[in-house]
Amino acid sequence: MAENTLSSLADLKDSAVAPAPEAPVHVQKLDKYGRAYATGKRKNAVARVWIKPGSGKINVNEREFDVYFARPVLRMIVQQPLVVASRLGQYDLMVTVAGGGLSGQAGAVRHGLSKALTYFEPELRAVLKRGGFLTRDSRVVERKKYGKAKARRSFQFSKR
């Protein structure tokens, strides 16, 4: 019983402690066409993102990026991972996105793009993770309950 018991700090230094497990090594994941692929999700939207080195052309559902995401805020959200990683204009993106509204779709594309960037350049993982781009935002709309007007809102109270 006394074999594992340490009585002083000197004993701690001499004891054999198993080394901490090393962090997983992330490697580049490319398909046969030299592209990195990732899926991003936000609310009810799902985006499939392929990236490859290029001139910065972005196609969303076979339409131009500026046409599909007409609001500047949505375009900014989609391009955030590229800006943070200093890779704006270096990759061509091919995106298919379905479900949800435009805001959710922009968030899904951002999530998918961040994951695809880490698959193409694993050293960008730390920068993107620090920015919070690799975390899937799990907030979704709460379902409507019976006896309620909406998810939580009650019907208007009336005494009579």
PDB file of C-alpha atoms in Angstrom, residues 2-160:
ATOM      1  CA  ALA A   2       2.850   2.391   0.800  1.00  0.00           C
ATOM      2  CA  GLU A   3       4.448   1.855  -2.623  1.00  0.00           C
ATOM      3  CA  ASN A   4       2.369   4.589  -4.324  1.00  0.00           C
ATOM      4  CA  THR A   5       2.320   6.979  -1.371  1.00  0.00           C
ATOM      5  CA  LEU A   6       4.574  10.024  -1.684  1.00  0.00           C
ATOM      6  CA  SER A   7       5.737  11.693   1.514  1.00  0.00           C
ATOM      7  CA  SER A   8       7.625  14.706   0.142  1.00  0.00           C
ATOM      8  CA  LEU A   9       8.247  16.746  -2.997  1.00  0.00           C
ATOM      9  CA  ALA A  10      11.605  15.028  -3.469  1.00  0.00           C
ATOM     10  CA  ASP A  11       9.765  11.695  -3.764  1.00  0.00           C
ATOM     11  CA  LEU A  12       7.495  13.261  -6.374  1.00  0.00           C
ATOM     12  CA  LYS A  13      10.476  14.267  -8.504  1.00  0.00           C
ATOM     13  CA  ASP A  14      11.927  10.760  -8.339  1.00  0.00           C
ATOM     14  CA  SER A  15       8.655   8.945  -9.068  1.00  0.00           C
ATOM     15  CA  ALA A  16       7.993   7.760 -12.586  1.00  0.00           C
ATOM     16  CA  VAL A  17       4.951   9.576 -13.942  1.00  0.00           C
ATOM     17  CA  ALA A  18       3.507   8.654 -17.324  1.00  0.00           C
ATOM     18  CA  PRO A  19       4.050  11.438 -19.880  1.00  0.00           C
ATOM     19  CA  ALA A  20       1.005  13.420 -20.964  1.00  0.00           C
ATOM     20  CA  PRO A  21      -0.536  12.235 -24.233  1.00  0.00           C
ATOM     21  CA  GLU A  22       0.592  14.299 -27.204  1.00  0.00           C
ATOM     22  CA  ALA A  23      -1.837  16.516 -29.075  1.00  0.00           C
ATOM     23  CA  PRO A  24      -3.297  14.927 -32.202  1.00  0.00           C
ATOM     24  CA  VAL A  25      -1.367  15.696 -35.367  1.00  0.00           C
ATOM     25  CA  HIS A  26      -3.581  17.257 -38.028  1.00  0.00           C
ATOM     26  CA  VAL A  27      -2.731  16.339 -41.607  1.00  0.00           C
ATOM     27  CA  GLN A  28      -3.847  17.761 -44.913  1.00  0.00           C
ATOM     28  CA  LYS A  29      -7.021  16.105 -46.293  1.00  0.00           C
ATOM     29  CA  LEU A  30      -7.540  16.569 -50.036  1.00  0.00           C
ATOM     30  CA  ASP A  31      -9.683  14.778 -52.619  1.00  0.00           C
ATOM     31  CA  LYS A  32      -8.393  13.475 -55.960  1.00  0.00           C
ATOM     32  CA  TYR A  33      -8.887  16.932 -57.543  1.00  0.00           C
ATOM     33  CA  GLY A  34      -6.677  18.668 -54.963  1.00  0.00           C
ATOM     34  CA  ARG A  35      -9.595  20.255 -53.107  1.00  0.00           C
ATOM     35  CA  ALA A  36     -10.433  20.288 -49.413  1.00  0.00           C
ATOM     36  CA  TYR A  37     -14.063  19.537 -48.510  1.00  0.00           C
ATOM     37  CA  ALA A  38     -16.001  20.280 -45.330  1.00  0.00           C
ATOM     38  CA  THR A  39     -19.591  20.543 -44.151  1.00  0.00           C
ATOM     39  CA  GLY A  40     -20.767  23.518 -42.096  1.00  0.00           C
ATOM     40  CA  LYS A  41     -23.996  23.869 -40.153  1.00  0.00           C
ATOM     41  CA  ARG A  42     -25.913  26.730 -38.520  1.00  0.00           C
ATOM     42  CA  LYS A  43     -29.582  26.737 -37.437  1.00  0.00           C
ATOM     43  CA  ASN A  44     -31.324  24.638 -40.131  1.00  0.00           C
ATOM     44  CA  ALA A  45     -28.814  25.436 -42.887  1.00  0.00           C
ATOM     45  CA  VAL A  46     -26.233  22.945 -44.157  1.00  0.00           C
ATOM     46  CA  ALA A  47     -23.364  24.082 -46.394  1.00  0.00           C
ATOM     47  CA  ARG A  48     -20.990  21.890 -48.376  1.00  0.00           C
ATOM     48  CA  VAL A  49     -17.749  23.751 -49.113  1.00  0.00           C
ATOM     49  CA  TRP A  50     -14.908  22.821 -51.490  1.00  0.00           C
ATOM     50  CA  ILE A  51     -11.779  24.999 -51.591  1.00  0.00           C
ATOM     51  CA  LYS A  52      -8.782  24.928 -53.909  1.00  0.00           C
ATOM     52  CA  PRO A  53      -5.973  27.386 -54.636  1.00  0.00           C
ATOM     53  CA  GLY A  54      -7.081  30.054 -57.074  1.00  0.00           C
ATOM     54  CA  SER A  55      -7.900  33.705 -57.658  1.00  0.00           C
ATOM     55  CA  GLY A  56     -10.550  34.134 -54.944  1.00  0.00           C
ATOM     56  CA  LYS A  57     -13.653  33.281 -57.008  1.00  0.00           C
ATOM     57  CA  ILE A  58     -16.637  32.213 -54.864  1.00  0.00           C
ATOM     58  CA  ASN A  59     -19.660  30.387 -56.276  1.00  0.00           C
ATOM     59  CA  VAL A  60     -22.676  29.679 -54.068  1.00  0.00           C
ATOM     60  CA  ASN A  61     -25.281  27.297 -55.529  1.00  0.00           C
ATOM     61  CA  GLU A  62     -23.813  27.972 -59.010  1.00  0.00           C
ATOM     62  CA  ARG A  63     -24.406  31.717 -58.628  1.00  0.00           C
ATOM     63  CA  GLU A  64     -22.021  34.561 -57.981  1.00  0.00           C
ATOM     64  CA  PHE A  65     -21.179  35.218 -54.332  1.00  0.00           C
ATOM     65  CA  ASP A  66     -22.265  38.893 -54.534  1.00  0.00           C
ATOM     66  CA  VAL A  67     -25.591  37.927 -56.093  1.00  0.00           C
ATOM     67  CA  TYR A  68     -26.458  35.140 -53.642  1.00  0.00           C
ATOM     68  CA  PHE A  69     -25.415  37.018 -50.487  1.00  0.00           C
ATOM     69  CA  ALA A  70     -26.566  40.510 -51.497  1.00  0.00           C
ATOM     70  CA  ARG A  71     -26.297  42.080 -48.016  1.00  0.00           C
ATOM     71  CA  PRO A  72     -22.777  43.273 -47.095  1.00  0.00           C
ATOM     72  CA  VAL A  73     -23.106  41.843 -43.563  1.00  0.00           C
ATOM     73  CA  LEU A  74     -23.655  38.334 -44.933  1.00  0.00           C
ATOM     74  CA  ARG A  75     -20.660  38.650 -47.270  1.00  0.00           C
ATOM     75  CA  MET A  76     -18.534  39.828 -44.327  1.00  0.00           C
ATOM     76  CA  ILE A  77     -19.649  36.831 -42.219  1.00  0.00           C
ATOM     77  CA  VAL A  78     -18.724  34.372 -44.975  1.00  0.00           C
ATOM     78  CA  GLN A  79     -15.292  35.943 -45.555  1.00  0.00           C
ATOM     79  CA  GLN A  80     -14.295  36.242 -41.873  1.00  0.00           C
ATOM     80  CA  PRO A  81     -12.203  33.006 -41.788  1.00  0.00           C
ATOM     81  CA  LEU A  82     -10.268  34.093 -44.892  1.00  0.00           C
ATOM     82  CA  VAL A  83      -9.622  37.548 -43.431  1.00  0.00           C
ATOM     83  CA  VAL A  84      -8.473  36.184 -40.056  1.00  0.00           C
ATOM     84  CA  ALA A  85      -6.177  33.661 -41.757  1.00  0.00           C
ATOM     85  CA  SER A  86      -4.885  36.316 -44.242  1.00  0.00           C
ATOM     86  CA  ARG A  87      -5.938  34.162 -47.203  1.00  0.00           C
ATOM     87  CA  LEU A  88      -8.410  36.527 -48.923  1.00  0.00           C
ATOM     88  CA  GLY A  89      -8.202  36.080 -52.701  1.00  0.00           C
ATOM     89  CA  GLN A  90      -6.003  32.970 -52.530  1.00  0.00           C
ATOM     90  CA  TYR A  91      -8.666  30.251 -52.739  1.00  0.00           C
ATOM     91  CA  ASP A  92     -11.541  29.465 -55.086  1.00  0.00           C
ATOM     92  CA  LEU A  93     -14.666  28.343 -53.257  1.00  0.00           C
ATOM     93  CA  MET A  94     -17.461  26.140 -54.556  1.00  0.00           C
ATOM     94  CA  VAL A  95     -20.382  26.072 -52.134  1.00  0.00           C
ATOM     95  CA  THR A  96     -23.753  24.367 -52.082  1.00  0.00           C
ATOM     96  CA  VAL A  97     -26.013  25.455 -49.245  1.00  0.00           C
ATOM     97  CA  ALA A  98     -29.560  24.402 -48.394  1.00  0.00           C
ATOM     98  CA  GLY A  99     -32.108  24.957 -45.644  1.00  0.00           C
ATOM     99  CA  GLY A 100     -32.798  27.842 -43.311  1.00  0.00           C
ATOM    100  CA  GLY A 101     -32.658  31.516 -44.193  1.00  0.00           C
ATOM    101  CA  LEU A 102     -29.858  33.658 -45.559  1.00  0.00           C
ATOM    102  CA  SER A 103     -28.368  34.447 -42.145  1.00  0.00           C
ATOM    103  CA  GLY A 104     -28.192  30.769 -41.179  1.00  0.00           C
ATOM    104  CA  GLN A 105     -26.788  29.910 -44.590  1.00  0.00           C
ATOM    105  CA  ALA A 106     -24.042  32.520 -44.240  1.00  0.00           C
ATOM    106  CA  GLY A 107     -23.129  31.092 -40.831  1.00  0.00           C
ATOM    107  CA  ALA A 108     -23.119  27.564 -42.251  1.00  0.00           C
ATOM    108  CA  VAL A 109     -20.820  28.606 -45.110  1.00  0.00           C
ATOM    109  CA  ARG A 110     -18.481  30.307 -42.614  1.00  0.00           C
ATOM    110  CA  HIS A 111     -18.332  27.151 -40.490  1.00  0.00           C
ATOM    111  CA  GLY A 112     -17.730  24.914 -43.519  1.00  0.00           C
ATOM    112  CA  LEU A 113     -15.093  27.252 -44.939  1.00  0.00           C
ATOM    113  CA  SER A 114     -13.225  27.307 -41.620  1.00  0.00           C
ATOM    114  CA  LYS A 115     -13.175  23.511 -41.458  1.00  0.00           C
ATOM    115  CA  ALA A 116     -12.090  23.234 -45.109  1.00  0.00           C
ATOM    116  CA  LEU A 117      -9.248  25.711 -44.480  1.00  0.00           C
ATOM    117  CA  THR A 118      -7.981  23.569 -41.606  1.00  0.00           C
ATOM    118  CA  TYR A 119      -8.097  20.499 -43.858  1.00  0.00           C
ATOM    119  CA  PHE A 120      -6.126  22.338 -46.564  1.00  0.00           C
ATOM    120  CA  GLU A 121      -3.678  24.101 -44.213  1.00  0.00           C
ATOM    121  CA  PRO A 122      -3.595  22.363 -40.792  1.00  0.00           C
ATOM    122  CA  GLU A 123      -1.344  25.109 -39.354  1.00  0.00           C
ATOM    123  CA  LEU A 124      -4.283  27.575 -39.608  1.00  0.00           C
ATOM    124  CA  ARG A 125      -6.243  25.538 -37.055  1.00  0.00           C
ATOM    125  CA  ALA A 126      -4.969  27.495 -34.028  1.00  0.00           C
ATOM    126  CA  VAL A 127      -5.854  30.881 -35.558  1.00  0.00           C
ATOM    127  CA  LEU A 128      -9.345  29.797 -36.614  1.00  0.00           C
ATOM    128  CA  LYS A 129     -10.038  28.028 -33.330  1.00  0.00           C
ATOM    129  CA  ARG A 130      -9.035  31.145 -31.388  1.00  0.00           C
ATOM    130  CA  GLY A 131     -11.518  33.135 -33.483  1.00  0.00           C
ATOM    131  CA  GLY A 132     -14.282  30.634 -32.686  1.00  0.00           C
ATOM    132  CA  PHE A 133     -14.892  29.678 -36.313  1.00  0.00           C
ATOM    133  CA  LEU A 134     -14.492  25.917 -35.854  1.00  0.00           C
ATOM    134  CA  THR A 135     -17.225  25.664 -33.215  1.00  0.00           C
ATOM    135  CA  ARG A 136     -20.669  24.757 -34.509  1.00  0.00           C
ATOM    136  CA  ASP A 137     -23.210  27.268 -33.176  1.00  0.00           C
ATOM    137  CA  SER A 138     -25.790  24.831 -31.806  1.00  0.00           C
ATOM    138  CA  ARG A 139     -28.539  27.366 -31.118  1.00  0.00           C
ATOM    139  CA  VAL A 140     -31.718  26.469 -32.993  1.00  0.00           C
ATOM    140  CA  VAL A 141     -35.310  27.720 -32.842  1.00  0.00           C
ATOM    141  CA  GLU A 142     -37.232  26.339 -29.878  1.00  0.00           C
ATOM    142  CA  ARG A 143     -40.348  24.365 -30.776  1.00  0.00           C
ATOM    143  CA  LYS A 144     -43.853  25.702 -30.158  1.00  0.00           C
ATOM    144  CA  LYS A 145     -45.592  24.244 -27.087  1.00  0.00           C
ATOM    145  CA  TYR A 146     -49.294  23.453 -26.874  1.00  0.00           C
ATOM    146  CA  GLY A 147     -51.341  25.964 -24.882  1.00  0.00           C
ATOM    147  CA  LYS A 148     -48.916  28.734 -25.890  1.00  0.00           C
ATOM    148  CA  ALA A 149     -49.003  31.301 -28.683  1.00  0.00           C
ATOM    149  CA  LYS A 150     -45.352  30.615 -29.559  1.00  0.00           C
ATOM    150  CA  ALA A 151     -42.571  28.666 -27.854  1.00  0.00           C
ATOM    151  CA  ARG A 152     -42.933  30.559 -24.562  1.00  0.00           C
ATOM    152  CA  ARG A 153     -45.351  33.431 -25.143  1.00  0.00           C
ATOM    153  CA  SER A 154     -48.739  32.926 -23.522  1.00  0.00           C
ATOM    154  CA  PHE A 155     -52.021  34.112 -24.968  1.00  0.00           C
ATOM    155  CA  GLN A 156     -53.198  37.535 -23.762  1.00  0.00           C
ATOM    156  CA  PHE A 157     -54.802  37.331 -20.330  1.00  0.00           C
ATOM    157  CA  SER A 158     -58.377  38.553 -19.964  1.00  0.00           C
ATOM    158  CA  LYS A 159     -60.333  38.574 -16.710  1.00  0.00           C
ATOM    159  CA  ARG A 160     -63.701  38.162 -18.469  1.00  0.00           C
TER     160      ARG A 160
END
